[in-house]
PDB file of C-alpha atoms in Angstrom:
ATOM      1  CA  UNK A  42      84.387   9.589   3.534  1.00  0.00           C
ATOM      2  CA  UNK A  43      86.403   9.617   6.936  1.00  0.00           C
ATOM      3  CA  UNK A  44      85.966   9.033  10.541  1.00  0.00           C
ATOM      4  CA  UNK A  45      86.989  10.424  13.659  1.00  0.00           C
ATOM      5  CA  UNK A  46      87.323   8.187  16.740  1.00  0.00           C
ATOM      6  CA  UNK A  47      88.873   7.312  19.701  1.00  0.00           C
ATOM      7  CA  UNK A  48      91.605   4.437  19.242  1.00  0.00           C
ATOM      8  CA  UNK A  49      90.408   1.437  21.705  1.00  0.00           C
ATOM      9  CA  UNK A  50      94.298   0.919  22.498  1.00  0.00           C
ATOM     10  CA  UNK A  51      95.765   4.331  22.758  1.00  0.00           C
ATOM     11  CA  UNK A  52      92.775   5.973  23.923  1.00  0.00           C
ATOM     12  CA  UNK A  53      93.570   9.293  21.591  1.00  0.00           C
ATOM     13  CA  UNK A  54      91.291  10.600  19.106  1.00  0.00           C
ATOM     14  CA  UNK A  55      92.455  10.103  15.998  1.00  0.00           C
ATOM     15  CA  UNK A  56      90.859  10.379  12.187  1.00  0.00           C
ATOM     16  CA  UNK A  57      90.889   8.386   9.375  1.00  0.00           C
ATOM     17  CA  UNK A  58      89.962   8.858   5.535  1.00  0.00           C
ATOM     18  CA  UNK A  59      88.465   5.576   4.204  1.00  0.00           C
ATOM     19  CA  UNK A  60      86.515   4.507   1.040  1.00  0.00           C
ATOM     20  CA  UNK A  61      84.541   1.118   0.258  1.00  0.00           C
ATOM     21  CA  UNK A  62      87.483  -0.476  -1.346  1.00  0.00           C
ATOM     22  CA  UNK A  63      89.471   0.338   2.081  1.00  0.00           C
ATOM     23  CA  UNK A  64      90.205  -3.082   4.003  1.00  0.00           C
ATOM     24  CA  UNK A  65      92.033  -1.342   6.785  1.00  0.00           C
ATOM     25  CA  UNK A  66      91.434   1.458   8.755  1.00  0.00           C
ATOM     26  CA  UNK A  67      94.843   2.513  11.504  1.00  0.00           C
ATOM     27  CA  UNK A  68      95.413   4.770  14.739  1.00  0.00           C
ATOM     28  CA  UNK A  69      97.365   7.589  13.481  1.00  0.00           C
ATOM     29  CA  UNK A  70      98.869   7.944  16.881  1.00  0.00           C
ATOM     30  CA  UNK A  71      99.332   4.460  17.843  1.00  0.00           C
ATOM     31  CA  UNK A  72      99.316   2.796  14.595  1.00  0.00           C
ATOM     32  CA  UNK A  73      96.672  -0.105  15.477  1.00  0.00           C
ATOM     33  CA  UNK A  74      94.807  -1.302  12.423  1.00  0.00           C
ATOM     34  CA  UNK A  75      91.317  -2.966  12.459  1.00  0.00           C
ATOM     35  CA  UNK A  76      89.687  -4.511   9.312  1.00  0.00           C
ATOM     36  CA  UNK A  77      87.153  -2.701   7.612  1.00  0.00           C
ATOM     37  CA  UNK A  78      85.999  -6.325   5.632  1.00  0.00           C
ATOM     38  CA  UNK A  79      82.250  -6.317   5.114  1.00  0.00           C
ATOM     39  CA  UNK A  80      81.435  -3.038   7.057  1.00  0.00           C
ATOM     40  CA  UNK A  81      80.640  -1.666   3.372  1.00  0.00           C
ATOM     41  CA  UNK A  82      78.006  -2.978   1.188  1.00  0.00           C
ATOM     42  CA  UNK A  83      76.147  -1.457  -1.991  1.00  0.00           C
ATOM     43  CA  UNK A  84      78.590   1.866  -0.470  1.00  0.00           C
ATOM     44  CA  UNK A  85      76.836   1.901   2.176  1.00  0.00           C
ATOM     45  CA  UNK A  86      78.353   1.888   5.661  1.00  0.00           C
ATOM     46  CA  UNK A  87      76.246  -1.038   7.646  1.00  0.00           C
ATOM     47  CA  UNK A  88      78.364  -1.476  11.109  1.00  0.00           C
ATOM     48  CA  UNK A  89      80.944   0.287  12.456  1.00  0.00           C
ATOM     49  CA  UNK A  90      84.711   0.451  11.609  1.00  0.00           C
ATOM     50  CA  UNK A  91      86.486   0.796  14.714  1.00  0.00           C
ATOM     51  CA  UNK A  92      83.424  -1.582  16.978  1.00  0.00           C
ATOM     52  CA  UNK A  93      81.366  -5.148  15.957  1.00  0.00           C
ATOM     53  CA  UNK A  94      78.377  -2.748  16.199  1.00  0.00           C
ATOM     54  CA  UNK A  95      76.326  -2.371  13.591  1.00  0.00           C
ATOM     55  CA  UNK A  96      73.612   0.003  15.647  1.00  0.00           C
ATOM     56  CA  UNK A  97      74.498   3.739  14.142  1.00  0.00           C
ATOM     57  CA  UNK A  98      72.035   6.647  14.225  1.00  0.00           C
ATOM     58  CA  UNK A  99      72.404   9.921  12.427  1.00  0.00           C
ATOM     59  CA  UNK A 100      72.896  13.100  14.229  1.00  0.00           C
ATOM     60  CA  UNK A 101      73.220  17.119  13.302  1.00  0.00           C
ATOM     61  CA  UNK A 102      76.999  17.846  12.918  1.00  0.00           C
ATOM     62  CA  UNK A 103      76.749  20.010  15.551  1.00  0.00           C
ATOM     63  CA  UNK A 104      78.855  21.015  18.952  1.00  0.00           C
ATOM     64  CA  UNK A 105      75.575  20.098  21.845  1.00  0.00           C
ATOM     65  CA  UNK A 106      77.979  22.369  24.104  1.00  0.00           C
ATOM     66  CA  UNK A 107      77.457  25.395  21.660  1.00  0.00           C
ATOM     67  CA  UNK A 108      73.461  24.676  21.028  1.00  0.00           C
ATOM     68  CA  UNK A 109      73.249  24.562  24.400  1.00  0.00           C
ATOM     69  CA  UNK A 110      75.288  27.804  25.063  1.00  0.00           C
ATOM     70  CA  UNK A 111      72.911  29.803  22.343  1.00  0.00           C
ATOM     71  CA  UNK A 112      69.931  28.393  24.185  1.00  0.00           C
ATOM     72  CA  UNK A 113      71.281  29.519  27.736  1.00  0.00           C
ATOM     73  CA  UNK A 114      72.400  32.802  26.582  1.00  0.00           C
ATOM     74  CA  UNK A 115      68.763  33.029  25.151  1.00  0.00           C
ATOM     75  CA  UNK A 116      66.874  32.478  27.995  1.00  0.00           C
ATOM     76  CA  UNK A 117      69.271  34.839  30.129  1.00  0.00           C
ATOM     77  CA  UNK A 118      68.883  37.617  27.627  1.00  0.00           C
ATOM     78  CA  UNK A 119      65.189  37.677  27.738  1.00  0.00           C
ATOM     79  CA  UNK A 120      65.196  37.005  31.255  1.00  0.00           C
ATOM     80  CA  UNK A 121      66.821  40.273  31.751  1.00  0.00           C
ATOM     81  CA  UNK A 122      64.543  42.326  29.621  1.00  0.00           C
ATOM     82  CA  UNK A 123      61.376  40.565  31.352  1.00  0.00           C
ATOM     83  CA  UNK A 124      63.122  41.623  34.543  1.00  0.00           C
ATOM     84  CA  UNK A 125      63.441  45.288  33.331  1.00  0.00           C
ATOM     85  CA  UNK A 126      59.283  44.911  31.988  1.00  0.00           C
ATOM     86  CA  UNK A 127      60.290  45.052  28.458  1.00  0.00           C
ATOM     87  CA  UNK A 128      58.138  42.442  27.034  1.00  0.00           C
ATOM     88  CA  UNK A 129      58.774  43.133  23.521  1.00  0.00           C
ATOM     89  CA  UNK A 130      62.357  42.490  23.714  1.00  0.00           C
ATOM     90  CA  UNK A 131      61.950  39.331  25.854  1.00  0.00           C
ATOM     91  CA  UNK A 132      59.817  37.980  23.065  1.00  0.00           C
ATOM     92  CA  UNK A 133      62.542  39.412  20.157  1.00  0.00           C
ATOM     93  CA  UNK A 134      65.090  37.714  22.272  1.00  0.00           C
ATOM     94  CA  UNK A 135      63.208  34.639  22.403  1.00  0.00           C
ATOM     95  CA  UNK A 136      62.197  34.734  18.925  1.00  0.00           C
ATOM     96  CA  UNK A 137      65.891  35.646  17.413  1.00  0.00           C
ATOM     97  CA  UNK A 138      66.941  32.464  19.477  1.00  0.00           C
ATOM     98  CA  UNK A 139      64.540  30.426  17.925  1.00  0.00           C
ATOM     99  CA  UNK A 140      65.352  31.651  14.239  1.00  0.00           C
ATOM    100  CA  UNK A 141      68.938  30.726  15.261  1.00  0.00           C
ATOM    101  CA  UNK A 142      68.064  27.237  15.994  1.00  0.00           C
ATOM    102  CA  UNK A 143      65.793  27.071  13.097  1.00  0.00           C
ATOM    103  CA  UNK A 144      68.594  28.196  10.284  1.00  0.00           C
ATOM    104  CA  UNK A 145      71.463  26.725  12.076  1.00  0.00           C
ATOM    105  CA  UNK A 146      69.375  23.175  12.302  1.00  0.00           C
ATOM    106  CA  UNK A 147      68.710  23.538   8.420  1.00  0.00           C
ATOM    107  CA  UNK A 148      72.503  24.873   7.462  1.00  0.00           C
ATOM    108  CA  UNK A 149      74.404  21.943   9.175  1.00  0.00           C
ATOM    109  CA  UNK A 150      74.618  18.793   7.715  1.00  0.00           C
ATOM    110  CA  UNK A 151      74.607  15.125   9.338  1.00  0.00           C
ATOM    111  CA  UNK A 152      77.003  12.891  11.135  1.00  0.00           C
ATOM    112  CA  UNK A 153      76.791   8.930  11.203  1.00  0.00           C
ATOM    113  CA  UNK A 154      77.514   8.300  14.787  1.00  0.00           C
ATOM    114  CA  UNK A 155      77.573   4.721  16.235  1.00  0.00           C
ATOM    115  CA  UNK A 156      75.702   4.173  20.181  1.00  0.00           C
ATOM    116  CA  UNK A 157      78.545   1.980  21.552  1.00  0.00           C
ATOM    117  CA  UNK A 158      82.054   3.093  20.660  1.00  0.00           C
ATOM    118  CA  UNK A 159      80.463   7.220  19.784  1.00  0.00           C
ATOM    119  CA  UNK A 160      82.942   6.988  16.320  1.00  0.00           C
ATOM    120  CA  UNK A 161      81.751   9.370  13.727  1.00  0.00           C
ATOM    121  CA  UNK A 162      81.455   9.141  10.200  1.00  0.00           C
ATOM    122  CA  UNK A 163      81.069  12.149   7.486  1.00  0.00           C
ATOM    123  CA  UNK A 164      80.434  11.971   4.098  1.00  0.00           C
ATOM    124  CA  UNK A 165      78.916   8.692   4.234  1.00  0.00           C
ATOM    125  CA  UNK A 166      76.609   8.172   1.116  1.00  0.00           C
ATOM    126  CA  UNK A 167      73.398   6.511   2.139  1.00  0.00           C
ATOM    127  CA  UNK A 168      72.422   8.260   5.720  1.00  0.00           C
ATOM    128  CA  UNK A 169      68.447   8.639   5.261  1.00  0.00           C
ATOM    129  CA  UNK A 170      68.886   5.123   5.357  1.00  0.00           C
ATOM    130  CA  UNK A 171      69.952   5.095   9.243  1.00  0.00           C
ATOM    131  CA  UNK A 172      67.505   5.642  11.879  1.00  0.00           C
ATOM    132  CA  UNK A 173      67.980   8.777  14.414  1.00  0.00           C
ATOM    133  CA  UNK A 174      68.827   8.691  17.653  1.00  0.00           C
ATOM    134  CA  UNK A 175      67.211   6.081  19.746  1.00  0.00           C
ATOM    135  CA  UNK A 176      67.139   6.249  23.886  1.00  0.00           C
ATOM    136  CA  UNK A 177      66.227   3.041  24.617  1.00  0.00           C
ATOM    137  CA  UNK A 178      69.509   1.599  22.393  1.00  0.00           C
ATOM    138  CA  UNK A 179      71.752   4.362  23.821  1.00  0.00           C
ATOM    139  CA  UNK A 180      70.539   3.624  27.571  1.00  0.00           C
ATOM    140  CA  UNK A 181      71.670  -0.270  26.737  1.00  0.00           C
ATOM    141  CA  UNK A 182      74.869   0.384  25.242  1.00  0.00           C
ATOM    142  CA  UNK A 183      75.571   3.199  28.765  1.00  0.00           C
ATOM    143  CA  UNK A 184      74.732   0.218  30.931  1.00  0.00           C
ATOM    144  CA  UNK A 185      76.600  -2.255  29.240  1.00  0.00           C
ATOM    145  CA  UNK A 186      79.634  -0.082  29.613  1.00  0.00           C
ATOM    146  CA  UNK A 187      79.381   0.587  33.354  1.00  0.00           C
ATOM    147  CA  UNK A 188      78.684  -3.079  33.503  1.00  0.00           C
ATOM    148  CA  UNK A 189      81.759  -3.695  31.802  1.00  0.00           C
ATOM    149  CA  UNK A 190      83.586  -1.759  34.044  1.00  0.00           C
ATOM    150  CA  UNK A 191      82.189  -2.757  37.150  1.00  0.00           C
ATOM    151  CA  UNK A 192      83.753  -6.369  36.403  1.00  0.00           C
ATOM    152  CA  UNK A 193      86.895  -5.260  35.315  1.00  0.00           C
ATOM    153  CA  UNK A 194      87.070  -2.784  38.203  1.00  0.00           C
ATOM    154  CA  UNK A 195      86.049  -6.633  40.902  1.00  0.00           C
ATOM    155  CA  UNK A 196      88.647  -9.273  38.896  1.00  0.00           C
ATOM    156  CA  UNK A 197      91.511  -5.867  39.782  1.00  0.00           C
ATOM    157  CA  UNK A 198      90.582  -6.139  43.375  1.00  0.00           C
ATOM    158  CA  UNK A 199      90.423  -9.986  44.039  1.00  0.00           C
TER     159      UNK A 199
END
């Protein structure tokens, strides 16, 4: 099982290899350690290592920036045949995007992922027992953030 997150101190990205019997997890830039007591029961993961949180959702192990790239490139492809009146390759295009999306969504595995510090966890035994991703959790965890900031940003200036 590991990790990859970004330290709370240093603010670099760092990963970390872990198992349940692990009681520390540590920065491998800045060397900050945070307990990882309790945060696996039954070897399952049940909050997160590097936050308090214990609201996780599972996710395709996927770069969004390439899906979204295929998807683009899709659309301009057939675009440009539909332009040209080809309608059978606009659909091909289409389709071929589609079958993409379809084998790519079935050939990548999941990521553990948790809403308020983004850490994510591989290899974790025990994901079908996480819920997906949830917008009404993520949208509270955004705003508490900017919230967060927003204070810290008023006690600098007074």
């Amino acid at each position: 099982m590991n990790i990859a997150f970004r330290c709370p101190h240093c603010h670099e990205i760092s990963r970390a290899g872990f198992a349940p019997e692990t009681e520390r997890i540590s920065c491998s830039h800045c060397h900050q350690t945070w307990p990882t007591t309790g945060a696996v029961q039954n070897d399952e993961l049940q909050r997160c290592l590097v936050c308090p949180s214990k609201e996780l959702f599972i996710r395709k192990d996927f770069s969004q920036s390439l899906g979204i790239a295929i998807v683009v490139a899709g659309v301009v492809g057939s675009s440009i045949f539909w332009a040209y009146h080809k309608p059978y390759w606009t659909y091909a295009v289409l389709f071929a995007t589609a079958l993409i999306d379809v084998v790519l969504y079935f050939a990548v595995g999941n990521v553990l992922q948790c809403y308020r510090c983004q850490a994510q966890y591989r290899g974790i035994p025990g994901l079908e027992n996480h819920a997906g991703f949830n917008l009404e959790t993520h949208e509270k965890h955004r705003q508490q953030k900017i919230r967060l900031a927003e204070q810290q940003q008023s006690a600098g200036l007074k």
